[in-house]
Amino acid sequence: LIRGPGPLHSAKLDFASDFAIRWSCSEETLTMATPLKVCVTGAAGQIAYSLLYSIANGDVFGKDQPLIMTLLDIPSMMGTTGGVVMELQDCALTLLQEVIPTDNVEVAFRDVDVAILVGAMPRREGMLRKDLLRANARIFESQGKALDQFAKKTVKVVVVGNPANTNAMICQRLAPSIPKENFTCLTRLDQNRAQAQVAGRLKLPADAVRNVIIWGNHSSTQFPDVSHAVVLQDGQRKPVYDAIQDDAWLKGDFIKTIQQRGSAVIKARKLSSAMSAAKAICDHMRDWWFGTAEGEWVSMGVVSDGSYGIAPDILYSFPVRIKAGGAWEVVQGLSISDFAREKMDATAKELVDEKDTALQFLTAEAGKL
């Protein structure tokens, strides 16, 4: 059944009832798989439109994992969300058991295993950053409380809506019954952009570049760092600096390109990144679900524990290793140059300032009640 407001109540999908039946290794044996419940917010938006098929088709959680998906958006977008639901139905996807469009956070987050928080107030022309922080503080305060009340305590949360790091911090603080390690924000898009730039410079495929790091905020202060990255070239693993042999580019235009890439996309297409953001979300969740390869790491915004001298309790992008099942740890012991230290501290300061501003708004709002 497709559940939701209005006429969508009567729509039906020809899926298995409560469990998906799938063939095991032998055609004579049937096994029952418990469906995974995944919520995507901002479901009527362009990022979600690029994202939902990949999730529902098994590209993130596996080709044998049945899914129930809840799609959350604001009331005025329920008509558009209904169209998205029809398209998912028309894809005739084997793994997708049920789609639940809703504008109700309780319905959206009830017993979810994964929450992908894409929806947020976009920054409009002439809007100050503090105004954006204020608007989104309210949204993610509400969603944090709802996750705390309704989601599974093992839920994995990735925040995409900007300012993603600070929105994730708010969400995490308002959901104290859920482990803080279960809240992350997306910086994989920045990592993918950095990998692509290095690979393009060397005329190699993007997956030949490994262990790029994004430090800090998903903003123009972020620090894309390849000082520990390697490239697979001519059958050997080489440090990126040795392969490119252009320190000025790696410390100059390369960093600026990644920091400003989002703005460049908006300028070119008059819309923010969608296809690449959706792909990065899939990469983030797949690695969080299945783990990273031996000797490799990925970048994720996670709650700082003070590693590398970064202020605790801000959501800061670090290099992390992940075990199958989702337990992650910050990669320790990496050498930090003076050049890197300055940039890591600058982006950390921005996050501390954002955190203080957002919490002031929330405290002021609470005082009005």
Short mmCIF file of C-alpha atoms in Angstrom, two decimals:
data_model
loop_
_atom_site.label_atom_id
_atom_site.label_comp_id
_atom_site.label_asym_id
_atom_site.label_seq_id
_atom_site.Cartn_x
_atom_site.Cartn_y
_atom_site.Cartn_z
CA LEU A 1 0.00 0.00 0.00
CA ILE A 2 1.03 3.57 -0.61
CA ARG A 3 -0.10 5.46 2.47
CA GLY A 4 -0.43 9.17 2.76
CA PRO A 5 -2.77 12.15 2.76
CA GLY A 6 -5.61 12.71 0.32
CA PRO A 7 -6.25 10.56 -2.74
CA LEU A 8 -3.02 8.63 -2.30
CA HIS A 9 -4.82 6.52 0.32
CA SER A 10 -6.46 4.47 -2.42
CA ALA A 11 -3.32 3.83 -4.46
CA LYS A 12 -1.82 0.35 -4.31
CA LEU A 13 1.47 -1.20 -5.23
CA ASP A 14 1.69 -4.83 -6.28
CA PHE A 15 4.42 -5.71 -3.76
CA ALA A 16 4.78 -8.53 -1.21
CA SER A 17 2.77 -7.91 1.95
CA ASP A 18 4.85 -7.70 5.13
CA PHE A 19 8.02 -9.44 4.00
CA ALA A 20 9.81 -9.77 0.71
CA ILE A 21 10.26 -13.32 -0.51
CA ARG A 22 13.52 -13.87 -2.29
CA TRP A 23 15.27 -16.91 -3.72
CA SER A 24 18.32 -18.12 -1.84
CA CYS A 25 21.18 -20.02 -3.46
CA SER A 26 18.87 -22.91 -4.33
CA GLU A 27 15.67 -22.30 -6.26
CA GLU A 28 13.98 -24.90 -4.05
CA THR A 29 14.59 -22.85 -0.90
CA LEU A 30 12.80 -19.60 -0.04
CA THR A 31 14.01 -17.22 2.66
CA MET A 32 12.25 -14.34 4.34
CA ALA A 33 14.07 -11.03 4.70
CA THR A 34 12.99 -8.33 7.12
CA PRO A 35 12.54 -5.04 5.26
CA LEU A 36 14.72 -2.06 6.06
CA LYS A 37 12.80 1.14 6.75
CA VAL A 38 14.38 4.24 5.19
CA CYS A 39 13.14 7.83 5.49
CA VAL A 40 14.08 10.54 3.00
CA THR A 41 13.08 14.12 3.77
CA GLY A 42 12.69 16.84 1.17
CA ALA A 43 11.18 14.07 -0.93
CA ALA A 44 9.73 16.34 -3.60
CA GLY A 45 13.06 18.07 -4.23
CA GLN A 46 15.60 17.57 -6.97
CA ILE A 47 18.19 15.75 -4.83
CA ALA A 48 15.63 13.23 -3.63
CA TYR A 49 14.41 12.75 -7.20
CA SER A 50 17.95 11.76 -8.19
CA LEU A 51 18.41 9.64 -5.05
CA LEU A 52 15.30 7.54 -4.54
CA TYR A 53 15.72 5.18 -7.48
CA SER A 54 19.25 4.19 -6.44
CA ILE A 55 18.10 3.37 -2.91
CA ALA A 56 14.99 1.50 -4.03
CA ASN A 57 16.95 -0.47 -6.64
CA GLY A 58 19.35 -1.89 -4.06
CA ASP A 59 22.40 0.17 -4.98
CA VAL A 60 22.93 1.29 -1.37
CA PHE A 61 21.81 -1.43 1.04
CA GLY A 62 22.24 -4.44 -1.21
CA LYS A 63 20.44 -6.28 -3.98
CA ASP A 64 18.78 -8.72 -1.55
CA GLN A 65 17.53 -6.16 1.00
CA PRO A 66 13.78 -5.38 0.84
CA LEU A 67 12.82 -1.79 1.65
CA ILE A 68 10.00 0.29 3.04
CA MET A 69 10.46 3.98 2.27
CA THR A 70 8.86 6.97 3.96
CA LEU A 71 8.96 10.24 2.05
CA LEU A 72 8.62 13.40 4.14
CA ASP A 73 7.92 16.86 2.80
CA ILE A 74 5.87 19.92 3.70
CA PRO A 75 2.09 19.94 3.11
CA SER A 76 2.28 22.16 0.02
CA MET A 77 4.56 19.60 -1.67
CA MET A 78 2.37 16.54 -1.12
CA GLY A 79 1.01 16.70 -4.66
CA THR A 80 4.50 16.62 -6.13
CA THR A 81 5.50 13.88 -3.69
CA GLY A 82 2.55 11.85 -4.94
CA GLY A 83 3.97 12.09 -8.44
CA VAL A 84 7.32 10.81 -7.17
CA VAL A 85 5.52 7.87 -5.56
CA MET A 86 3.82 7.05 -8.86
CA GLU A 87 7.19 7.05 -10.60
CA LEU A 88 8.64 4.69 -8.02
CA GLN A 89 5.64 2.43 -8.56
CA ASP A 90 6.14 2.56 -12.33
CA CYS A 91 9.78 1.47 -11.93
CA ALA A 92 8.41 -1.96 -10.84
CA LEU A 93 11.29 -2.44 -8.39
CA THR A 94 11.49 -5.89 -6.80
CA LEU A 95 12.90 -4.75 -3.45
CA LEU A 96 10.52 -1.88 -2.79
CA GLN A 97 7.66 -3.18 -0.66
CA GLU A 98 5.94 0.01 0.40
CA VAL A 99 6.16 3.77 -0.07
CA ILE A 100 4.63 6.12 2.50
CA PRO A 101 4.40 9.79 1.51
CA THR A 102 3.65 12.07 4.44
CA ASP A 103 3.93 15.55 5.91
CA ASN A 104 3.86 14.15 9.47
CA VAL A 105 7.18 13.57 11.25
CA GLU A 106 5.73 10.79 13.41
CA VAL A 107 4.67 8.83 10.35
CA ALA A 108 7.96 9.57 8.61
CA PHE A 109 10.29 8.54 11.44
CA ARG A 110 8.32 5.77 13.14
CA ASP A 111 10.69 2.76 13.56
CA VAL A 112 13.07 3.89 10.79
CA ASP A 113 16.47 2.23 10.42
CA VAL A 114 17.94 5.03 8.28
CA ALA A 115 17.06 8.73 8.03
CA ILE A 116 18.43 10.78 5.14
CA LEU A 117 17.63 14.40 5.95
CA VAL A 118 17.77 16.24 2.64
CA GLY A 119 15.08 18.82 3.17
CA ALA A 120 16.11 22.23 4.54
CA MET A 121 15.39 25.91 4.07
CA PRO A 122 17.43 27.04 1.03
CA ARG A 123 19.39 30.24 1.18
CA ARG A 124 17.57 32.91 -0.80
CA GLU A 125 19.05 35.93 -2.48
CA GLY A 126 19.94 38.60 0.06
CA MET A 127 19.54 36.18 2.98
CA LEU A 128 22.14 36.48 5.73
CA ARG A 129 23.80 33.28 6.93
CA LYS A 130 22.47 33.86 10.46
CA ASP A 131 18.93 33.99 9.03
CA LEU A 132 19.55 30.66 7.29
CA LEU A 133 20.86 29.21 10.55
CA ARG A 134 17.79 30.44 12.43
CA ALA A 135 15.33 28.97 9.93
CA ASN A 136 17.05 25.60 9.81
CA ALA A 137 17.58 25.44 13.56
CA ARG A 138 13.81 25.24 13.95
CA ILE A 139 13.46 22.56 11.28
CA PHE A 140 16.19 20.31 12.66
CA GLU A 141 15.12 20.89 16.25
CA SER A 142 11.73 19.46 15.28
CA GLN A 143 13.23 16.56 13.37
CA GLY A 144 15.72 15.75 16.14
CA LYS A 145 12.90 15.57 18.68
CA ALA A 146 10.85 13.39 16.34
CA LEU A 147 13.75 11.00 15.73
CA ASP A 148 14.31 10.78 19.48
CA GLN A 149 10.67 9.92 20.07
CA PHE A 150 9.81 7.68 17.13
CA ALA A 151 12.88 6.23 15.37
CA LYS A 152 14.73 3.08 16.34
CA LYS A 153 17.55 3.80 18.78
CA THR A 154 19.91 2.22 16.26
CA VAL A 155 18.87 4.60 13.47
CA LYS A 156 21.64 5.92 11.23
CA VAL A 157 21.15 9.59 10.33
CA VAL A 158 22.88 11.56 7.58
CA VAL A 159 22.10 15.26 7.24
CA VAL A 160 22.39 16.74 3.75
CA GLY A 161 20.42 19.98 4.01
CA ASN A 162 22.69 22.97 4.52
CA PRO A 163 24.30 24.17 6.69
CA ALA A 164 24.68 20.40 7.03
CA ASN A 165 27.23 20.21 9.87
CA THR A 166 25.34 22.53 12.17
CA ASN A 167 21.94 21.10 11.24
CA ALA A 168 23.29 17.65 12.17
CA MET A 169 24.65 19.01 15.46
CA ILE A 170 21.21 20.42 16.35
CA CYS A 171 19.49 17.19 15.39
CA GLN A 172 21.91 15.15 17.48
CA ARG A 173 21.53 17.33 20.57
CA LEU A 174 17.74 17.09 20.40
CA ALA A 175 17.82 13.29 20.21
CA PRO A 176 19.67 12.33 23.43
CA SER A 177 18.35 8.75 23.49
CA ILE A 178 20.13 7.95 20.20
CA PRO A 179 23.93 7.49 20.30
CA LYS A 180 25.66 10.61 19.05
CA GLU A 181 27.83 8.44 16.79
CA ASN A 182 24.68 7.70 14.80
CA PHE A 183 24.48 11.28 13.50
CA THR A 184 26.59 12.30 10.51
CA CYS A 185 26.57 14.93 7.82
CA LEU A 186 27.47 14.68 4.16
CA THR A 187 30.96 15.72 3.08
CA ARG A 188 31.34 12.84 0.65
CA LEU A 189 30.33 15.14 -2.20
CA ASP A 190 33.40 17.26 -1.45
CA GLN A 191 35.55 14.14 -1.30
CA ASN A 192 34.20 12.94 -4.64
CA ARG A 193 34.85 16.35 -6.17
CA ALA A 194 38.43 16.30 -4.89
CA GLN A 195 39.04 12.78 -6.19
CA ALA A 196 37.68 13.74 -9.59
CA GLN A 197 39.92 16.82 -9.81
CA VAL A 198 43.06 14.84 -8.97
CA ALA A 199 42.09 12.00 -11.31
CA GLY A 200 41.38 14.44 -14.12
CA ARG A 201 44.75 16.09 -13.63
CA LEU A 202 46.45 12.68 -13.98
CA LYS A 203 44.08 11.39 -16.69
CA LEU A 204 43.07 8.43 -14.53
CA PRO A 205 39.71 7.07 -13.41
CA ALA A 206 38.36 8.62 -10.20
CA ASP A 207 38.57 5.36 -8.26
CA ALA A 208 42.34 5.34 -8.77
CA VAL A 209 42.54 8.11 -6.16
CA ARG A 210 42.24 6.94 -2.54
CA ASN A 211 42.28 8.45 0.95
CA VAL A 212 41.45 12.05 0.10
CA ILE A 213 40.40 13.91 3.27
CA ILE A 214 37.84 16.66 3.72
CA TRP A 215 38.43 18.43 7.03
CA GLY A 216 35.80 20.58 8.69
CA ASN A 217 32.69 22.29 7.46
CA HIS A 218 30.74 21.66 4.26
CA SER A 219 31.26 25.28 3.29
CA SER A 220 33.80 27.48 1.55
CA THR A 221 36.12 27.07 4.57
CA GLN A 222 36.44 23.29 4.17
CA PHE A 223 39.95 21.92 3.70
CA PRO A 224 40.35 19.29 0.95
CA ASP A 225 43.62 17.57 1.85
CA VAL A 226 45.56 15.15 -0.36
CA SER A 227 48.75 15.07 1.68
CA HIS A 228 47.94 11.50 2.77
CA ALA A 229 46.15 10.47 -0.43
CA VAL A 230 47.52 7.95 -2.88
CA VAL A 231 46.92 7.22 -6.53
CA LEU A 232 47.06 3.84 -8.26
CA GLN A 233 49.27 4.51 -11.27
CA ASP A 234 51.26 2.10 -13.40
CA GLY A 235 50.49 -0.72 -10.98
CA GLN A 236 51.88 1.19 -7.99
CA ARG A 237 50.47 3.24 -5.14
CA LYS A 238 52.03 6.69 -5.27
CA PRO A 239 51.47 9.70 -3.01
CA VAL A 240 49.33 12.24 -4.83
CA TYR A 241 51.95 14.95 -4.34
CA ASP A 242 54.57 12.75 -6.02
CA ALA A 243 52.24 11.82 -8.88
CA ILE A 244 51.12 15.38 -9.69
CA GLN A 245 54.38 17.19 -8.87
CA ASP A 246 52.71 20.58 -8.68
CA ASP A 247 52.55 21.73 -5.07
CA ALA A 248 51.36 25.20 -6.04
CA TRP A 249 48.26 23.77 -7.72
CA LEU A 250 47.52 21.35 -4.86
CA LYS A 251 47.79 24.13 -2.28
CA GLY A 252 46.06 26.75 -4.40
CA ASP A 253 43.62 26.30 -7.26
CA PHE A 254 42.78 22.72 -6.31
CA ILE A 255 41.57 23.75 -2.86
CA LYS A 256 39.69 26.78 -4.17
CA THR A 257 37.96 24.69 -6.84
CA ILE A 258 36.58 22.25 -4.27
CA GLN A 259 35.62 25.00 -1.82
CA GLN A 260 33.70 26.89 -4.52
CA ARG A 261 32.38 23.99 -6.59
CA GLY A 262 28.84 24.21 -5.24
CA SER A 263 28.61 27.87 -6.15
CA ALA A 264 30.05 27.16 -9.59
CA VAL A 265 27.36 24.54 -10.24
CA ILE A 266 24.62 26.96 -9.18
CA LYS A 267 26.04 29.66 -11.43
CA ALA A 268 26.15 27.28 -14.40
CA ARG A 269 22.79 25.52 -14.10
CA LYS A 270 20.86 28.00 -11.93
CA LEU A 271 20.18 25.15 -9.51
CA SER A 272 22.25 23.50 -6.81
CA SER A 273 24.01 20.15 -7.19
CA ALA A 274 21.52 17.28 -7.32
CA MET A 275 22.80 14.30 -9.32
CA SER A 276 26.26 14.48 -7.74
CA ALA A 277 24.79 15.07 -4.27
CA ALA A 278 22.54 12.02 -4.65
CA LYS A 279 25.48 9.89 -5.74
CA ALA A 280 27.50 11.10 -2.74
CA ILE A 281 24.66 10.22 -0.36
CA CYS A 282 24.63 6.70 -1.80
CA ASP A 283 28.41 6.43 -1.37
CA HIS A 284 28.20 7.71 2.22
CA MET A 285 25.44 5.32 3.27
CA ARG A 286 26.86 2.30 1.44
CA ASP A 287 30.22 2.67 3.16
CA TRP A 288 28.54 3.32 6.52
CA TRP A 289 26.46 0.18 6.02
CA PHE A 290 29.08 -2.23 4.65
CA GLY A 291 32.36 -0.70 5.88
CA THR A 292 35.50 0.69 4.25
CA ALA A 293 38.16 -1.37 2.51
CA GLU A 294 41.28 -2.40 4.42
CA GLY A 295 43.81 0.43 4.57
CA GLU A 296 41.36 3.02 3.25
CA TRP A 297 39.19 5.72 4.74
CA VAL A 298 36.42 8.10 3.73
CA SER A 299 35.35 11.55 4.87
CA MET A 300 32.25 11.99 7.03
CA GLY A 301 31.00 14.77 9.22
CA VAL A 302 30.89 13.23 12.71
CA VAL A 303 30.75 14.47 16.29
CA SER A 304 34.24 15.62 17.27
CA ASP A 305 35.85 13.86 20.23
CA GLY A 306 38.74 16.33 20.29
CA SER A 307 40.89 14.43 17.77
CA TYR A 308 43.51 16.57 16.04
CA GLY A 309 42.83 19.38 18.50
CA ILE A 310 39.35 20.07 17.09
CA ALA A 311 36.79 21.44 19.54
CA PRO A 312 34.60 18.64 20.91
CA ASP A 313 30.90 18.25 20.12
CA ILE A 314 30.86 20.08 16.80
CA LEU A 315 30.03 18.05 13.69
CA TYR A 316 33.36 18.15 11.86
CA SER A 317 34.46 16.22 8.80
CA PHE A 318 37.24 13.75 9.59
CA PRO A 319 38.78 10.78 7.83
CA VAL A 320 37.05 7.69 9.24
CA ARG A 321 37.39 3.94 8.96
CA ILE A 322 34.16 1.97 9.17
CA LYS A 323 33.53 -1.63 10.14
CA ALA A 324 30.72 -3.67 8.62
CA GLY A 325 27.61 -2.82 10.61
CA GLY A 326 28.43 0.86 10.92
CA ALA A 327 30.89 1.33 13.79
CA TRP A 328 33.31 4.07 12.73
CA GLU A 329 36.47 5.55 14.15
CA VAL A 330 38.48 8.65 13.30
CA VAL A 331 41.78 7.77 11.64
CA GLN A 332 44.47 8.68 14.16
CA GLY A 333 48.15 9.56 13.92
CA LEU A 334 48.19 11.44 10.62
CA SER A 335 50.90 14.09 10.38
CA ILE A 336 49.55 17.64 10.18
CA SER A 337 51.65 20.36 8.55
CA ASP A 338 51.52 24.01 9.58
CA PHE A 339 49.68 24.71 6.32
CA ALA A 340 47.03 22.09 7.14
CA ARG A 341 46.78 23.15 10.80
CA GLU A 342 45.86 26.71 9.85
CA LYS A 343 43.11 25.57 7.48
CA MET A 344 41.74 22.94 9.86
CA ASP A 345 41.51 25.49 12.65
CA ALA A 346 39.83 28.09 10.42
CA THR A 347 37.01 25.75 9.41
CA ALA A 348 36.65 24.57 13.02
CA LYS A 349 36.24 28.18 14.18
CA GLU A 350 33.44 28.68 11.68
CA LEU A 351 31.67 25.59 13.02
CA VAL A 352 32.03 26.73 16.63
CA ASP A 353 30.57 30.12 15.67
CA GLU A 354 27.69 28.42 13.82
CA LYS A 355 27.01 26.15 16.78
CA ASP A 356 26.91 29.10 19.22
CA THR A 357 24.60 31.08 16.94
CA ALA A 358 22.20 28.18 16.38
CA LEU A 359 22.01 27.32 20.07
CA GLN A 360 21.32 30.96 20.92
CA PHE A 361 18.35 30.89 18.56
CA LEU A 362 17.03 27.69 20.10
CA THR A 363 17.47 29.02 23.65
CA ALA A 364 15.69 32.24 22.71
CA GLU A 365 12.81 30.29 21.14
CA ALA A 366 12.52 28.07 24.22
CA GLY A 367 12.37 31.18 26.40
CA LYS A 368 9.31 32.41 24.53
CA LEU A 369 7.33 29.27 25.40
#
